[in-house]
GROMACS .gro file of N, CA and C in nm:
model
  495
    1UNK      N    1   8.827   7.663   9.616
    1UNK     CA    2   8.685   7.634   9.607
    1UNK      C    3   8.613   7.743   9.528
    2UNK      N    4   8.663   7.860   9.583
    2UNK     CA    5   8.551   7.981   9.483
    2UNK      C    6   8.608   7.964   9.312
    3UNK      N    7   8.703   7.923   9.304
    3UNK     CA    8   8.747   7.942   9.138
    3UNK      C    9   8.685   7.824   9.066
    4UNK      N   10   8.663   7.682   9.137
    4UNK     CA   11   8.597   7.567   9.141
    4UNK      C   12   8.417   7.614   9.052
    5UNK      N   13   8.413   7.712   9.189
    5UNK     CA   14   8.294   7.735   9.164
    5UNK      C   15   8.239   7.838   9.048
    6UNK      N   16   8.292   7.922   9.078
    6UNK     CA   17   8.300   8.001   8.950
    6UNK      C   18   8.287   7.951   8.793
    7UNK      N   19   8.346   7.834   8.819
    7UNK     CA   20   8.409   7.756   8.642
    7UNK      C   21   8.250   7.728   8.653
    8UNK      N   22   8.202   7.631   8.716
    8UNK     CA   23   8.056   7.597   8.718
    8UNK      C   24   7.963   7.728   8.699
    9UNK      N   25   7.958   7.807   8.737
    9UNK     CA   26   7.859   7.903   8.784
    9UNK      C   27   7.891   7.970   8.616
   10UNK      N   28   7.999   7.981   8.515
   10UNK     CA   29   8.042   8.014   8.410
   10UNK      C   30   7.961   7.979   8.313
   11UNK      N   31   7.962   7.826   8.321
   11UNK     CA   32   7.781   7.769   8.264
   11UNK      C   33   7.649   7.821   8.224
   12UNK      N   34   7.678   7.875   8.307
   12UNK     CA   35   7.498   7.967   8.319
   12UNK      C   36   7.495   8.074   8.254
   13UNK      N   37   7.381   8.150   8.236
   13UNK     CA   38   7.351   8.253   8.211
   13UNK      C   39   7.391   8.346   8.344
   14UNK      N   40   7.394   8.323   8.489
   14UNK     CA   41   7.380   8.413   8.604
   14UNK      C   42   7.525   8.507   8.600
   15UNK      N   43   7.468   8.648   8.589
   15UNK     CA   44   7.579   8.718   8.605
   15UNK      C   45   7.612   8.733   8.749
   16UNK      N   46   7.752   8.719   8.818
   16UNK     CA   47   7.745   8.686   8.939
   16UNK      C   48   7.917   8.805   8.979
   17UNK      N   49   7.844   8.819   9.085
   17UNK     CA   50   7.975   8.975   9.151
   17UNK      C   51   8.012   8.910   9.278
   18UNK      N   52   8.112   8.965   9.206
   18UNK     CA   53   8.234   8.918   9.354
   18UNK      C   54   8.253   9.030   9.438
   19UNK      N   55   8.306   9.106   9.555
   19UNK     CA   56   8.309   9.202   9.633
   19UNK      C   57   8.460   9.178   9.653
   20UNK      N   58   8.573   9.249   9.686
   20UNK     CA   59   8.666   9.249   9.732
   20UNK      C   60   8.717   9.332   9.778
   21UNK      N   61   8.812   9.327   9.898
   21UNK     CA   62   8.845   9.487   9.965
   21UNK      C   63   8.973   9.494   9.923
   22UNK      N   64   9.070   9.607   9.913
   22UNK     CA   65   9.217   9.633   9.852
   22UNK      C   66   9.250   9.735  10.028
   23UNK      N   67   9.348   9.783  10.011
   23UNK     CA   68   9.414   9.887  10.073
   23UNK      C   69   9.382   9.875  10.187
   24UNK      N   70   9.455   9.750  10.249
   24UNK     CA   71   9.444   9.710  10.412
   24UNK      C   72   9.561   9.788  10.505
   25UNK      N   73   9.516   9.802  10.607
   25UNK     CA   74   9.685   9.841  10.699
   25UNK      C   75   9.762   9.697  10.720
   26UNK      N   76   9.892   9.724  10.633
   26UNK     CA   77  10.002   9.590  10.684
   26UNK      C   78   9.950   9.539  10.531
   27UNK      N   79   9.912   9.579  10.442
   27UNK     CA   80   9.907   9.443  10.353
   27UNK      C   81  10.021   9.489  10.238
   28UNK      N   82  10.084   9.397  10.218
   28UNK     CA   83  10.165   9.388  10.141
   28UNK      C   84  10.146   9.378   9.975
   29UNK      N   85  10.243   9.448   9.860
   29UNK     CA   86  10.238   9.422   9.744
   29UNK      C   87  10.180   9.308   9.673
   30UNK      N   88  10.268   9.179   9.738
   30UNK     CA   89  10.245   9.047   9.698
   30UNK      C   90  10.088   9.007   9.743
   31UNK      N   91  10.036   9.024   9.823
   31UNK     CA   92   9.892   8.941   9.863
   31UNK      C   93   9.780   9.108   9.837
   32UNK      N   94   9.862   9.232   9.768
   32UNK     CA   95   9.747   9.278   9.649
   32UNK      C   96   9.752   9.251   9.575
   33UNK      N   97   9.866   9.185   9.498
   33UNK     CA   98   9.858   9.120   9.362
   33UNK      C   99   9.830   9.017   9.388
   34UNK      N  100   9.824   8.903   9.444
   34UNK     CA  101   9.698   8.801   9.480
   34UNK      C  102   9.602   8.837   9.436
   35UNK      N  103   9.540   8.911   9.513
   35UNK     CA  104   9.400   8.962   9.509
   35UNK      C  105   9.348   8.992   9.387
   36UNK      N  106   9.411   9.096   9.305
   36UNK     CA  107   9.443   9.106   9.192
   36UNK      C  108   9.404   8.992   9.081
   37UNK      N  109   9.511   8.861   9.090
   37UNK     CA  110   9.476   8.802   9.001
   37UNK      C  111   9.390   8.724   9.024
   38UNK      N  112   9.341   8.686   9.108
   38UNK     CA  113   9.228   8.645   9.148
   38UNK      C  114   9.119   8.657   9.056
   39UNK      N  115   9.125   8.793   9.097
   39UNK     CA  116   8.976   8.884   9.044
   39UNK      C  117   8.966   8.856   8.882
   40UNK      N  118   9.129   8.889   8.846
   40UNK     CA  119   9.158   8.873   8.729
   40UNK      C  120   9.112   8.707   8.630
   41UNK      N  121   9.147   8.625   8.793
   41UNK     CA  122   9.117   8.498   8.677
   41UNK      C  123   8.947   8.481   8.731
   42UNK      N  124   8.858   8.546   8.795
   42UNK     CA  125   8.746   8.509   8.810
   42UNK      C  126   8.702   8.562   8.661
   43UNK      N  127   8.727   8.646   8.657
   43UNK     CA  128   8.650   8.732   8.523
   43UNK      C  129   8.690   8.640   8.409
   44UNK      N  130   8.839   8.615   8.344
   44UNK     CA  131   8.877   8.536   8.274
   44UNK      C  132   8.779   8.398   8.210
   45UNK      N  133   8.767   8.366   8.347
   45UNK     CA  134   8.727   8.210   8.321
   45UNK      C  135   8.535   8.230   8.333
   46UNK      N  136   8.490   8.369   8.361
   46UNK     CA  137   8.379   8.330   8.318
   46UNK      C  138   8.326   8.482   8.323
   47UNK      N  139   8.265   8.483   8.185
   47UNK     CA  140   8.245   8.623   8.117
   47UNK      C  141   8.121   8.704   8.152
   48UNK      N  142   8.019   8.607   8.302
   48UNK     CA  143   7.970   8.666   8.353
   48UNK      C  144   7.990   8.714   8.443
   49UNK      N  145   8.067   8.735   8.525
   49UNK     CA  146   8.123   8.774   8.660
   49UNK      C  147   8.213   8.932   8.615
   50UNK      N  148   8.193   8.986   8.737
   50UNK     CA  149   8.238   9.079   8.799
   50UNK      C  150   8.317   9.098   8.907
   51UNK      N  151   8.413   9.190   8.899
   51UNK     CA  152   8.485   9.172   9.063
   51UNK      C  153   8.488   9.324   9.134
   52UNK      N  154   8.399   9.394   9.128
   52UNK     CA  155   8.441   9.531   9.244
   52UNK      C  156   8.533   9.519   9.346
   53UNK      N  157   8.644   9.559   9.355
   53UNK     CA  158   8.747   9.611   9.441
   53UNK      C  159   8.708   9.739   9.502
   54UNK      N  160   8.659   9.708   9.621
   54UNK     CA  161   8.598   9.824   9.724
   54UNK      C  162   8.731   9.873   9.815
   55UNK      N  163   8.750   9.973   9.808
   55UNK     CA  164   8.877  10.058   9.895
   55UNK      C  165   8.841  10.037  10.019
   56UNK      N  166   8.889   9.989  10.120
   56UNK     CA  167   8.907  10.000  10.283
   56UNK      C  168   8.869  10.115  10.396
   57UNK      N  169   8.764  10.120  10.385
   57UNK     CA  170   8.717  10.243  10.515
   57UNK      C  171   8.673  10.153  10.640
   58UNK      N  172   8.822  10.232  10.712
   58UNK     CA  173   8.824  10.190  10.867
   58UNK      C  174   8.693  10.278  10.955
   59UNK      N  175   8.582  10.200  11.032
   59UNK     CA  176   8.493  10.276  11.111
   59UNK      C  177   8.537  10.214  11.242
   60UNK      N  178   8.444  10.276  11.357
   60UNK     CA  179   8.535  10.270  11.489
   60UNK      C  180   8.446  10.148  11.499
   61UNK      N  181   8.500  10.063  11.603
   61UNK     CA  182   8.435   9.911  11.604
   61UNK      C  183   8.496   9.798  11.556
   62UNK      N  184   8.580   9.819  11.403
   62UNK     CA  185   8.550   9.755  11.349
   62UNK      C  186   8.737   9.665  11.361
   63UNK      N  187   8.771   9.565  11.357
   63UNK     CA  188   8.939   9.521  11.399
   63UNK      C  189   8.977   9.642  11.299
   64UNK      N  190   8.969   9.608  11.128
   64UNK     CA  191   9.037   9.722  11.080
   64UNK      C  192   9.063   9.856  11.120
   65UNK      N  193   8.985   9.897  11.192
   65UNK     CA  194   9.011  10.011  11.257
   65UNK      C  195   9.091  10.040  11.324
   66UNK      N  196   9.133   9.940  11.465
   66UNK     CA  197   9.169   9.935  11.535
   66UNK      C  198   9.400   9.954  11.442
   67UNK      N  199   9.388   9.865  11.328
   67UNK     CA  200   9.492   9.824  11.265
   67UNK      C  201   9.523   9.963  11.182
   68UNK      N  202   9.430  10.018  11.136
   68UNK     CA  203   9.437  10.130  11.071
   68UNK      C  204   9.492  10.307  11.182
   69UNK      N  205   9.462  10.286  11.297
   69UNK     CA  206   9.504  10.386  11.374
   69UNK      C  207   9.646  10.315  11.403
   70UNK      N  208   9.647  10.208  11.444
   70UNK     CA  209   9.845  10.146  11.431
   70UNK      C  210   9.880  10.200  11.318
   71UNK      N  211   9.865  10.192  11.229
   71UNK     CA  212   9.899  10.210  11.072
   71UNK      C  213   9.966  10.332  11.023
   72UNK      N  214   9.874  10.424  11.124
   72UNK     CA  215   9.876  10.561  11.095
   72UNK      C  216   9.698  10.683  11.052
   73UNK      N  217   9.646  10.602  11.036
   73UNK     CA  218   9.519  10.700  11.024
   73UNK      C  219   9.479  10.813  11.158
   74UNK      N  220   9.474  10.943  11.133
   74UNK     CA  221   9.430  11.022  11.185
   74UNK      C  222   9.265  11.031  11.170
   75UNK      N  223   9.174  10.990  11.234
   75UNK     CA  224   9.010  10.989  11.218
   75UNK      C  225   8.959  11.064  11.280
   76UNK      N  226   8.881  11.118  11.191
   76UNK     CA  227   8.759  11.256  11.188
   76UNK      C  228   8.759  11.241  11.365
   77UNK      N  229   8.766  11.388  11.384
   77UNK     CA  230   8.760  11.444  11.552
   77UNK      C  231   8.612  11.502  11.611
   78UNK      N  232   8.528  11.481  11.500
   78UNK     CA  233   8.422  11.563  11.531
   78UNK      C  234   8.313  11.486  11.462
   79UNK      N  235   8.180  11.474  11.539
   79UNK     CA  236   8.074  11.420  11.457
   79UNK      C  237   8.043  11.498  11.343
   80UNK      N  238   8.052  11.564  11.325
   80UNK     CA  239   8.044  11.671  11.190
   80UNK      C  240   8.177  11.608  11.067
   81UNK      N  241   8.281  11.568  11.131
   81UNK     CA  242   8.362  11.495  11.041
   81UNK      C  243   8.345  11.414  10.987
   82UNK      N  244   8.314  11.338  11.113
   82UNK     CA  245   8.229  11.177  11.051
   82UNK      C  246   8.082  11.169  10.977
   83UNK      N  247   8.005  11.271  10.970
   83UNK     CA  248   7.916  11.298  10.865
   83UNK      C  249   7.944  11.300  10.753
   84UNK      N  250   8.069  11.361  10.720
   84UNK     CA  251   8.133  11.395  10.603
   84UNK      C  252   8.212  11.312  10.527
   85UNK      N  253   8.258  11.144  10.610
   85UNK     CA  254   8.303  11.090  10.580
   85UNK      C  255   8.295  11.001  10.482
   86UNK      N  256   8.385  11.031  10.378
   86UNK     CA  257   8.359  11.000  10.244
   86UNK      C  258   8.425  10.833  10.228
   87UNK      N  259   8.344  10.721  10.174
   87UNK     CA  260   8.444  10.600  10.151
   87UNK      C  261   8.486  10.653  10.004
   88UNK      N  262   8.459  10.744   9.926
   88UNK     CA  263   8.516  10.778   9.798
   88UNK      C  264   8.659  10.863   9.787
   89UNK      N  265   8.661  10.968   9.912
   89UNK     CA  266   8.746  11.031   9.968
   89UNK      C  267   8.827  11.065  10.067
   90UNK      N  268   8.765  10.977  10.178
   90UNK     CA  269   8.885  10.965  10.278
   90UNK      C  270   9.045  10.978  10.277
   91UNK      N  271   9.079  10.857  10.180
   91UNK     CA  272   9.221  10.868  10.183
   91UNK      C  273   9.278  10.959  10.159
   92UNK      N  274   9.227  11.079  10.098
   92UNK     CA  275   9.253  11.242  10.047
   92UNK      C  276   9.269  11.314  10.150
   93UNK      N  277   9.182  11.285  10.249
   93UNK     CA  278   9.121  11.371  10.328
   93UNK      C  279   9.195  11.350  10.508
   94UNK      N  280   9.202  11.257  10.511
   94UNK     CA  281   9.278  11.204  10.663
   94UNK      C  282   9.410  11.107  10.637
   95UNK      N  283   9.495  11.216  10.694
   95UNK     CA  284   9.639  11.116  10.708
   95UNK      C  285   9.605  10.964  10.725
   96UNK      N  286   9.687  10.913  10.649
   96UNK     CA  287   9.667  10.748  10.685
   96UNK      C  288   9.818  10.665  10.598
   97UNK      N  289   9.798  10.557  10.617
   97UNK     CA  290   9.925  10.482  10.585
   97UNK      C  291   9.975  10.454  10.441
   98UNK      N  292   9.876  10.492  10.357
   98UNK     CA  293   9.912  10.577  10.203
   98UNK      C  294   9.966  10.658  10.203
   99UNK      N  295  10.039  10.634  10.041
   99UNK     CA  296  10.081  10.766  10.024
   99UNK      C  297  10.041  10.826   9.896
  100UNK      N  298  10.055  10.947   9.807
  100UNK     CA  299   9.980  10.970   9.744
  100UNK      C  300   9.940  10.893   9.577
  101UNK      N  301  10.044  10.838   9.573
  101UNK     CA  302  10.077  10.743   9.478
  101UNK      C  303   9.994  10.609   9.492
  102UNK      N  304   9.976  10.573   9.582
  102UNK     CA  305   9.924  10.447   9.628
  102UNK      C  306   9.768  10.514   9.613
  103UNK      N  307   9.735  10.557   9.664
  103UNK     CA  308   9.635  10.638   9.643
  103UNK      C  309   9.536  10.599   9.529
  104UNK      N  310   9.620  10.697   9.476
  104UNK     CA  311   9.561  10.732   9.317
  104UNK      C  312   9.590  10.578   9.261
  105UNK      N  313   9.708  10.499   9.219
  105UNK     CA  314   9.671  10.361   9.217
  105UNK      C  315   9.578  10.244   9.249
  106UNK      N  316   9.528  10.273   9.413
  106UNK     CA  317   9.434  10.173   9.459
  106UNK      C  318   9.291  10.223   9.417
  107UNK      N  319   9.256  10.395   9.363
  107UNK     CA  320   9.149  10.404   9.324
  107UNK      C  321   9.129  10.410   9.148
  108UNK      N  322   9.239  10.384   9.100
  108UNK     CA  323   9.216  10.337   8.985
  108UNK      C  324   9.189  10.173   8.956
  109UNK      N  325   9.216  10.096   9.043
  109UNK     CA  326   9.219   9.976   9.039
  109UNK      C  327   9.059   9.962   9.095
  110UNK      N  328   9.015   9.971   9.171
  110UNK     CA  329   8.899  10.010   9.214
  110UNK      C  330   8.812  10.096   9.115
  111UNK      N  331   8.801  10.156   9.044
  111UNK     CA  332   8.772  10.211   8.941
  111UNK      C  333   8.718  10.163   8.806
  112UNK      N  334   8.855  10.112   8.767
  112UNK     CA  335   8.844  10.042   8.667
  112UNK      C  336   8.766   9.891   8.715
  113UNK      N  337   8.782   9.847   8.786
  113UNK     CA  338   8.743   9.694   8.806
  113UNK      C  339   8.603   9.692   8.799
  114UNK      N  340   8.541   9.811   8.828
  114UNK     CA  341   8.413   9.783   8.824
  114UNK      C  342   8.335   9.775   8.729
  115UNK      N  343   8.455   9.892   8.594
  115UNK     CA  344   8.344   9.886   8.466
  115UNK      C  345   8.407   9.791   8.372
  116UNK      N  346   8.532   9.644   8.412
  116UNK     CA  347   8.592   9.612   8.317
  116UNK      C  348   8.523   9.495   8.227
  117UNK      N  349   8.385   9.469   8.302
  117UNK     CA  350   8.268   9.358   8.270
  117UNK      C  351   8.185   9.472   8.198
  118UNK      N  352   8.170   9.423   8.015
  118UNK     CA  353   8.040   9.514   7.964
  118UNK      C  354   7.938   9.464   8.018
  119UNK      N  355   7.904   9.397   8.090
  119UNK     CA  356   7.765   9.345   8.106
  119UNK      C  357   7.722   9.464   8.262
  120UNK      N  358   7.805   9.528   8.288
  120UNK     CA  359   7.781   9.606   8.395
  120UNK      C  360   7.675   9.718   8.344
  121UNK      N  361   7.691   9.766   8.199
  121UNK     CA  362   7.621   9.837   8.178
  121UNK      C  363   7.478   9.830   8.170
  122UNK      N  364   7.454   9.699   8.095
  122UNK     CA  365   7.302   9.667   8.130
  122UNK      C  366   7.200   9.635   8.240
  123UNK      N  367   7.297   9.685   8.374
  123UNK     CA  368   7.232   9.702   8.502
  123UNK      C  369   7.260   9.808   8.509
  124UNK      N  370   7.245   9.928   8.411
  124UNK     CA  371   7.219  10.055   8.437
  124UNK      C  372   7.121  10.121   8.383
  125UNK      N  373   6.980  10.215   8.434
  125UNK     CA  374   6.873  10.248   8.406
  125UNK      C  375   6.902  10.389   8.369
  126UNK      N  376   7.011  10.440   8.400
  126UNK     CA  377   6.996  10.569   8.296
  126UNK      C  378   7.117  10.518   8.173
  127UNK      N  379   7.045  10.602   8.076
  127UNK     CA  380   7.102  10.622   7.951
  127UNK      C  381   7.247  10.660   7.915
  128UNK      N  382   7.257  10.784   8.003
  128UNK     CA  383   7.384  10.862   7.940
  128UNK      C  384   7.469  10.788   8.053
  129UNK      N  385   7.486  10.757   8.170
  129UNK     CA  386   7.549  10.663   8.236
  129UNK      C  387   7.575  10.532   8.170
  130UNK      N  388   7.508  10.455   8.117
  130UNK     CA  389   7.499  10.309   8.031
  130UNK      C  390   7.607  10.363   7.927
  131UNK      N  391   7.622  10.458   7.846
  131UNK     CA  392   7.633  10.496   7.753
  131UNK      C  393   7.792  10.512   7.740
  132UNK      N  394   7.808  10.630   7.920
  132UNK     CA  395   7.948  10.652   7.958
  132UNK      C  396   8.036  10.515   7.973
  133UNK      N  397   7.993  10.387   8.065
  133UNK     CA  398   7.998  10.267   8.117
  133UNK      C  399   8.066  10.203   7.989
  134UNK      N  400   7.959  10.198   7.822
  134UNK     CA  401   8.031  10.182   7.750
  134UNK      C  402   8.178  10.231   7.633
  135UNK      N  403   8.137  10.342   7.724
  135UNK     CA  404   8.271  10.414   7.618
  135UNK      C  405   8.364  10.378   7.716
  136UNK      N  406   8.377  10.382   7.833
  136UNK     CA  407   8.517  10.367   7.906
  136UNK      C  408   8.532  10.231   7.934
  137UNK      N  409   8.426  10.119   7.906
  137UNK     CA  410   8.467  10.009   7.934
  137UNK      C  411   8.603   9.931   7.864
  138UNK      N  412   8.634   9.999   7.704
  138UNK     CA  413   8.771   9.948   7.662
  138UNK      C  414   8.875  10.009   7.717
  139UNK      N  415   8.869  10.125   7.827
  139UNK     CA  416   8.964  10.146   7.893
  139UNK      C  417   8.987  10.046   7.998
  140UNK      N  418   8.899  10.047   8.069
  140UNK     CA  419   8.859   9.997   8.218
  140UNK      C  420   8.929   9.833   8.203
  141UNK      N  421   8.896   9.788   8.100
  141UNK     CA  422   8.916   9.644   8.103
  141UNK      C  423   9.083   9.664   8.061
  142UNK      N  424   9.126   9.728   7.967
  142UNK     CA  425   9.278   9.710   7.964
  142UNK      C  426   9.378   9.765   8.075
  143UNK      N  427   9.271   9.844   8.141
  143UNK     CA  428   9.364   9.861   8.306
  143UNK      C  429   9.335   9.745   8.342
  144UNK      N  430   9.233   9.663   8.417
  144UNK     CA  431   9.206   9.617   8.503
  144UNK      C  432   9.276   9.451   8.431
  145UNK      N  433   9.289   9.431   8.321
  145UNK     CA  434   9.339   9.291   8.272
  145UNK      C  435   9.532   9.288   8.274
  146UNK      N  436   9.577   9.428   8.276
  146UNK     CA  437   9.687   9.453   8.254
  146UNK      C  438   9.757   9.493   8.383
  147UNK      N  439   9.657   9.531   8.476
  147UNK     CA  440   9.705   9.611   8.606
  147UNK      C  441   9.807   9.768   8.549
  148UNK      N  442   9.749   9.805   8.475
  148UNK     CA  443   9.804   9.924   8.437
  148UNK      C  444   9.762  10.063   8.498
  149UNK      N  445   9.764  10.121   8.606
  149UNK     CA  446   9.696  10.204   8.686
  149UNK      C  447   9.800  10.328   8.679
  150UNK      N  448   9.869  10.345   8.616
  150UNK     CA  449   9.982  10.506   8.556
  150UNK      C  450   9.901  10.589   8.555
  151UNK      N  451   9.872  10.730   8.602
  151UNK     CA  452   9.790  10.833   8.560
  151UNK      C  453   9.667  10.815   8.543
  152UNK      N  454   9.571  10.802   8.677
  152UNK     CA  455   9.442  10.724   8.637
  152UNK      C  456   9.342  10.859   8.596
  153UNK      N  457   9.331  10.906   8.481
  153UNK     CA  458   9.247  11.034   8.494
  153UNK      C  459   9.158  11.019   8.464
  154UNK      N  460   9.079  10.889   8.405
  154UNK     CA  461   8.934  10.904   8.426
  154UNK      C  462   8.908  10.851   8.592
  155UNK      N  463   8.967  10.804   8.668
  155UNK     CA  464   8.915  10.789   8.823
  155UNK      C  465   8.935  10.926   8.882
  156UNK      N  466   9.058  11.028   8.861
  156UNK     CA  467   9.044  11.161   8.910
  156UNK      C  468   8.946  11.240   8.916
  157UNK      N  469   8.905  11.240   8.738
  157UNK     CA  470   8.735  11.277   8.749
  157UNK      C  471   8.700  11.220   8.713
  158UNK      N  472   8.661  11.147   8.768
  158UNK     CA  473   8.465  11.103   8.805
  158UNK      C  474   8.507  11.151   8.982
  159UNK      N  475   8.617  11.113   9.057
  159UNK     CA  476   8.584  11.140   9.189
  159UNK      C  477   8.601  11.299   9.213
  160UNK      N  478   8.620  11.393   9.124
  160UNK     CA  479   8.644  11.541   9.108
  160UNK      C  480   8.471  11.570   9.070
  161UNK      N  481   8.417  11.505   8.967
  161UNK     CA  482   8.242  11.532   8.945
  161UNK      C  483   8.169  11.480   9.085
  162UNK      N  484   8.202  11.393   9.117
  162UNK     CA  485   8.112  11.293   9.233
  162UNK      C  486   8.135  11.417   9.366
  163UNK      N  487   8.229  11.470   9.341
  163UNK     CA  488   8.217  11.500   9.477
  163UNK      C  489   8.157  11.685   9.458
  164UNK      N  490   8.140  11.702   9.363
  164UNK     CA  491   8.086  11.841   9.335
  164UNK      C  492   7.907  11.824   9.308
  165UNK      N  493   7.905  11.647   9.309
  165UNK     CA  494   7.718  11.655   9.238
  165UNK      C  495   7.655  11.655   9.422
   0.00000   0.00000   0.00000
């Protein structure tokens, strides 16, 4: 039904974003590459759409959570931890059912997916950001169309700047 819809919604002028989560506890290769092409054929089939792949932050409450301490996550011991708790950096930061490879993979995929639509840039009000958006967007899109996530060093830094601004 959503790909149904999508083809329709392709029609239009409406640029339209999809949300998706990656890096579940228990999820397997095969149903991230699902996910994957999914995203992949939403964008495909219509050149207004977007797909952000949002990384998985387990909070207490929530089932994932509950699946994520099975899993293996060690979570912040201290309200002062959980202040600190980064959805950009967590997986760095607290043992969990990654490993470092996966890691750096699921935040390049996440990364890239967000800038692999140029039209992302023109929902940006600063300049030199719009600007960056377009210089890395011919990267971003040949990761994100190719699933090529080897050595993601523009996701290293930006999350090496992000976390120093």
């Amino acid at each position: 039904a959503l790909l149904e819809v999508n083809k329709r919604i392709s029609k239009t002028p409406m640029i339209v974003k999809y949300t998706f989560i990656i890096g579940f506890p228990f999820e397997t290769e095969e149903q991230l590459q699902n996910t994957i092409k999914v995203a992949q054929q939403l964008c495909n089939e219509n050149p207004n759409a977007y797909v952000p792949l949002n990384l998985l932050t387990p909070y207490p409450g929530a089932k994932t959570y509950d699946d994520a301490i099975q899993a293996g996550f060690s979570p912040p011991k201290t309200l002062e931890e959980w202040a600190d708790f980064s959805l950009d950096d967590w997986m760095l930061r607290y043992p969990n059912w990654h490993t470092k490879e996966e890691i750096r993979r699921l935040a390049s995929l996440a990364f890239s997916a967000v800038f692999a639509n140029p039209k992302v840039a023109s929902r940006i009000d600063n300049r030199t950001i719009r600007w960056l958006i377009k210089l890395y967007g011919p990267i971003a899109r040949l990761r994100f169309r190719h699933n090529w996530h080897r050595f993601p060093i523009e996701s290293m830094l930006a999350r090496t700047i992000l976390r120093h601004v």
